[in-house]
Amino acid sequence: MKPEVYYFTGTGNSLIVAKDIAKELDAEIFSISSALKKGTVKTEADTLVIVFPVYIWGFPLIIERFVRSIEKLNEKDIYAIATYGGMPGATINLLDKLIESCSGKLASGFSVAMPGNYTPMYGAIKKKRQLKMFDKWQKRRCAIAEHIKTKGHGIKENSNFFLNFIFSEIINKNSTRYMPQMDKQFWVDEKCNKCGICEKICPVSNIEMMDGKPNWKHNCEQCFACLQWCPKESIQYGKATSKRKRYHHPDVGISDMVSTVKE
């Protein structure tokens, strides 16, 4: 059986990485959001690659739901690629522990730097820096794919022990339970044209249009797809985002994002 690549994305970084790796491995590629709609994930593939962004120095909540849904997980070679904007923290180690708790084992996990998208703290970085990150990924993709092809084991790319402890073991573990409710800070300014794109691209169907405006349903992943893809930049979060540049991967379009939800 061909390997299978599963991805979760909000701004397209992880989608691009997943597509590149799938091409190198001649693998099937699937959206995690869509896969979870079927309940249990059943596959005959013996090699699975999970691609996702780092959130609060750990993995998104949807990744835990996905891992727990994989049938016969203990019979699979599991690989992970975590895209991150600031630093990965102990994300790969946290995923390794999750997979072990489900009687599986993470063969190897990689961390790949990509432009960050957490607009509440910072705006989009300059295009020149973005291009350097994209180029660095292109130089790494073949080596990572070869490691997976040859059933390599033992690579776990995390930050150093001190940073892992502070950010992943303390901050992440004490913050993620609040994540679904964090959407209370989203709001819409007067530029909203009621296009409904935010509802269409939300990977967990957390947005519904009410009287032509988005309403968040408190099942948020904090992927910021709604804010980053709003064509009028009318979706805000807190008090600072209206003055900050938005970001999504330049090689990904709105139609690609909608497809990840509707596959």
PDB file of C-alpha atoms in Angstrom, residues 110-235:
ATOM      1  CA  PHE A 110      10.501  16.680  12.258  1.00  0.00           C
ATOM      2  CA  SER A 111      10.051  20.398  12.915  1.00  0.00           C
ATOM      3  CA  VAL A 112       9.966  22.799   9.960  1.00  0.00           C
ATOM      4  CA  ALA A 113      10.168  26.588  10.308  1.00  0.00           C
ATOM      5  CA  MET A 114       7.491  28.504   8.394  1.00  0.00           C
ATOM      6  CA  PRO A 115       6.156  32.081   8.609  1.00  0.00           C
ATOM      7  CA  GLY A 116       4.065  32.504  11.747  1.00  0.00           C
ATOM      8  CA  ASN A 117       0.425  33.537  11.702  1.00  0.00           C
ATOM      9  CA  TYR A 118      -0.438  34.466  15.291  1.00  0.00           C
ATOM     10  CA  THR A 119      -1.615  37.968  14.479  1.00  0.00           C
ATOM     11  CA  PRO A 120      -2.644  38.811  18.076  1.00  0.00           C
ATOM     12  CA  MET A 121       1.085  38.966  18.869  1.00  0.00           C
ATOM     13  CA  TYR A 122       2.725  39.962  15.571  1.00  0.00           C
ATOM     14  CA  GLY A 123       2.083  40.752  11.924  1.00  0.00           C
ATOM     15  CA  ALA A 124       3.291  38.894   8.851  1.00  0.00           C
ATOM     16  CA  ILE A 125       7.049  38.844   8.418  1.00  0.00           C
ATOM     17  CA  LYS A 126       8.650  40.407   5.346  1.00  0.00           C
ATOM     18  CA  LYS A 127       8.412  38.515   2.047  1.00  0.00           C
ATOM     19  CA  LYS A 128      12.201  38.134   1.860  1.00  0.00           C
ATOM     20  CA  ARG A 129      12.235  36.198   5.147  1.00  0.00           C
ATOM     21  CA  GLN A 130       9.274  34.144   4.005  1.00  0.00           C
ATOM     22  CA  LEU A 131      11.088  33.131   0.832  1.00  0.00           C
ATOM     23  CA  LYS A 132      14.152  32.056   2.819  1.00  0.00           C
ATOM     24  CA  MET A 133      11.980  29.767   4.931  1.00  0.00           C
ATOM     25  CA  PHE A 134      10.309  28.279   1.848  1.00  0.00           C
ATOM     26  CA  ASP A 135      13.710  27.708   0.239  1.00  0.00           C
ATOM     27  CA  LYS A 136      15.053  26.015   3.355  1.00  0.00           C
ATOM     28  CA  TRP A 137      12.072  23.658   3.383  1.00  0.00           C
ATOM     29  CA  GLN A 138      12.645  22.772  -0.273  1.00  0.00           C
ATOM     30  CA  LYS A 139      16.210  21.829   0.598  1.00  0.00           C
ATOM     31  CA  ARG A 140      15.034  19.567   3.457  1.00  0.00           C
ATOM     32  CA  ARG A 141      12.084  17.804   1.863  1.00  0.00           C
ATOM     33  CA  CYS A 142      14.064  15.146  -0.012  1.00  0.00           C
ATOM     34  CA  ALA A 143      16.068  14.115   3.062  1.00  0.00           C
ATOM     35  CA  ILE A 144      12.945  13.845   5.208  1.00  0.00           C
ATOM     36  CA  ALA A 145      11.148  11.859   2.501  1.00  0.00           C
ATOM     37  CA  GLU A 146      14.111   9.503   2.148  1.00  0.00           C
ATOM     38  CA  HIS A 147      14.120   8.894   5.905  1.00  0.00           C
ATOM     39  CA  ILE A 148      10.447   7.937   5.712  1.00  0.00           C
ATOM     40  CA  LYS A 149      10.913   5.772   2.601  1.00  0.00           C
ATOM     41  CA  THR A 150      13.633   3.759   4.322  1.00  0.00           C
ATOM     42  CA  LYS A 151      11.551   3.340   7.502  1.00  0.00           C
ATOM     43  CA  GLY A 152      13.981   5.428   9.518  1.00  0.00           C
ATOM     44  CA  HIS A 153      13.468   5.773  13.270  1.00  0.00           C
ATOM     45  CA  GLY A 154      14.686   7.832  16.176  1.00  0.00           C
ATOM     46  CA  ILE A 155      14.648  11.458  14.994  1.00  0.00           C
ATOM     47  CA  LYS A 156      12.775  13.763  17.388  1.00  0.00           C
ATOM     48  CA  GLU A 157      13.234  17.451  16.582  1.00  0.00           C
ATOM     49  CA  ASN A 158      12.319  19.609  19.581  1.00  0.00           C
ATOM     50  CA  SER A 159      13.684  22.720  21.265  1.00  0.00           C
ATOM     51  CA  ASN A 160      16.160  22.400  24.147  1.00  0.00           C
ATOM     52  CA  PHE A 161      15.182  20.918  27.508  1.00  0.00           C
ATOM     53  CA  PHE A 162      14.744  24.243  29.314  1.00  0.00           C
ATOM     54  CA  LEU A 163      12.476  25.731  26.632  1.00  0.00           C
ATOM     55  CA  ASN A 164      10.539  22.469  26.366  1.00  0.00           C
ATOM     56  CA  PHE A 165       9.842  22.480  30.089  1.00  0.00           C
ATOM     57  CA  ILE A 166       8.747  26.110  30.285  1.00  0.00           C
ATOM     58  CA  PHE A 167       6.707  26.388  27.109  1.00  0.00           C
ATOM     59  CA  SER A 168       5.410  22.874  26.396  1.00  0.00           C
ATOM     60  CA  GLU A 169       5.276  21.217  29.801  1.00  0.00           C
ATOM     61  CA  ILE A 170       3.898  24.227  31.676  1.00  0.00           C
ATOM     62  CA  ILE A 171       2.323  26.808  29.345  1.00  0.00           C
ATOM     63  CA  ASN A 172       0.900  24.387  26.779  1.00  0.00           C
ATOM     64  CA  LYS A 173      -0.532  21.943  29.298  1.00  0.00           C
ATOM     65  CA  ASN A 174      -2.178  24.751  31.242  1.00  0.00           C
ATOM     66  CA  SER A 175      -3.529  26.612  28.207  1.00  0.00           C
ATOM     67  CA  THR A 176      -4.889  24.176  25.637  1.00  0.00           C
ATOM     68  CA  ARG A 177      -8.023  23.318  27.606  1.00  0.00           C
ATOM     69  CA  TYR A 178      -9.120  26.935  27.165  1.00  0.00           C
ATOM     70  CA  MET A 179      -8.526  26.956  23.407  1.00  0.00           C
ATOM     71  CA  PRO A 180     -12.065  26.105  22.204  1.00  0.00           C
ATOM     72  CA  GLN A 181     -13.417  29.117  24.113  1.00  0.00           C
ATOM     73  CA  MET A 182     -10.734  31.527  22.903  1.00  0.00           C
ATOM     74  CA  ASP A 183     -12.892  32.390  19.893  1.00  0.00           C
ATOM     75  CA  LYS A 184     -14.800  34.773  22.173  1.00  0.00           C
ATOM     76  CA  GLN A 185     -12.165  37.346  21.257  1.00  0.00           C
ATOM     77  CA  PHE A 186     -12.981  37.297  17.531  1.00  0.00           C
ATOM     78  CA  TRP A 187     -15.098  40.166  16.223  1.00  0.00           C
ATOM     79  CA  VAL A 188     -15.999  41.768  12.913  1.00  0.00           C
ATOM     80  CA  ASP A 189     -15.531  45.411  11.987  1.00  0.00           C
ATOM     81  CA  GLU A 190     -17.511  47.561   9.560  1.00  0.00           C
ATOM     82  CA  LYS A 191     -15.574  46.323   6.497  1.00  0.00           C
ATOM     83  CA  CYS A 192     -17.346  42.921   6.539  1.00  0.00           C
ATOM     84  CA  ASN A 193     -19.159  42.371   3.215  1.00  0.00           C
ATOM     85  CA  LYS A 194     -21.001  39.212   4.351  1.00  0.00           C
ATOM     86  CA  CYS A 195     -19.156  37.002   1.833  1.00  0.00           C
ATOM     87  CA  GLY A 196     -19.187  33.941   4.109  1.00  0.00           C
ATOM     88  CA  ILE A 197     -15.643  32.819   3.238  1.00  0.00           C
ATOM     89  CA  CYS A 198     -14.794  32.487   6.932  1.00  0.00           C
ATOM     90  CA  GLU A 199     -17.601  29.961   7.378  1.00  0.00           C
ATOM     91  CA  LYS A 200     -16.524  27.964   4.318  1.00  0.00           C
ATOM     92  CA  ILE A 201     -12.853  27.636   5.247  1.00  0.00           C
ATOM     93  CA  CYS A 202     -13.104  26.947   8.983  1.00  0.00           C
ATOM     94  CA  PRO A 203     -11.589  23.438   9.237  1.00  0.00           C
ATOM     95  CA  VAL A 204     -13.738  22.445  12.216  1.00  0.00           C
ATOM     96  CA  SER A 205     -17.019  24.123  11.157  1.00  0.00           C
ATOM     97  CA  ASN A 206     -16.814  26.487  14.114  1.00  0.00           C
ATOM     98  CA  ILE A 207     -18.346  29.429  12.247  1.00  0.00           C
ATOM     99  CA  GLU A 208     -21.905  29.974  11.089  1.00  0.00           C
ATOM    100  CA  MET A 209     -23.299  33.063   9.421  1.00  0.00           C
ATOM    101  CA  MET A 210     -26.019  34.831  11.354  1.00  0.00           C
ATOM    102  CA  ASP A 211     -27.672  37.888   9.793  1.00  0.00           C
ATOM    103  CA  GLY A 212     -24.811  37.919   7.310  1.00  0.00           C
ATOM    104  CA  LYS A 213     -22.058  38.073   9.938  1.00  0.00           C
ATOM    105  CA  PRO A 214     -19.851  35.277  11.323  1.00  0.00           C
ATOM    106  CA  ASN A 215     -20.705  33.748  14.669  1.00  0.00           C
ATOM    107  CA  TRP A 216     -18.122  31.587  16.454  1.00  0.00           C
ATOM    108  CA  LYS A 217     -19.449  28.457  18.201  1.00  0.00           C
ATOM    109  CA  HIS A 218     -16.722  27.904  20.834  1.00  0.00           C
ATOM    110  CA  ASN A 219     -15.114  24.837  19.274  1.00  0.00           C
ATOM    111  CA  CYS A 220     -12.075  26.752  18.062  1.00  0.00           C
ATOM    112  CA  GLU A 221      -8.672  25.348  17.087  1.00  0.00           C
ATOM    113  CA  GLN A 222      -7.047  28.808  16.993  1.00  0.00           C
ATOM    114  CA  CYS A 223      -5.832  28.192  13.445  1.00  0.00           C
ATOM    115  CA  PHE A 224      -6.767  31.787  12.477  1.00  0.00           C
ATOM    116  CA  ALA A 225      -7.894  30.718   9.007  1.00  0.00           C
ATOM    117  CA  CYS A 226     -10.932  32.996   9.346  1.00  0.00           C
ATOM    118  CA  LEU A 227      -8.840  36.051  10.179  1.00  0.00           C
ATOM    119  CA  GLN A 228      -6.028  35.408   7.712  1.00  0.00           C
ATOM    120  CA  TRP A 229      -8.238  34.628   4.712  1.00  0.00           C
ATOM    121  CA  CYS A 230     -10.871  37.347   5.188  1.00  0.00           C
ATOM    122  CA  PRO A 231     -10.676  39.299   1.878  1.00  0.00           C
ATOM    123  CA  LYS A 232     -11.623  42.554   3.587  1.00  0.00           C
ATOM    124  CA  GLU A 233      -9.451  41.952   6.681  1.00  0.00           C
ATOM    125  CA  SER A 234     -12.562  42.668   8.702  1.00  0.00           C
ATOM    126  CA  ILE A 235     -12.181  39.800  11.186  1.00  0.00           C
TER     127      ILE A 235
END
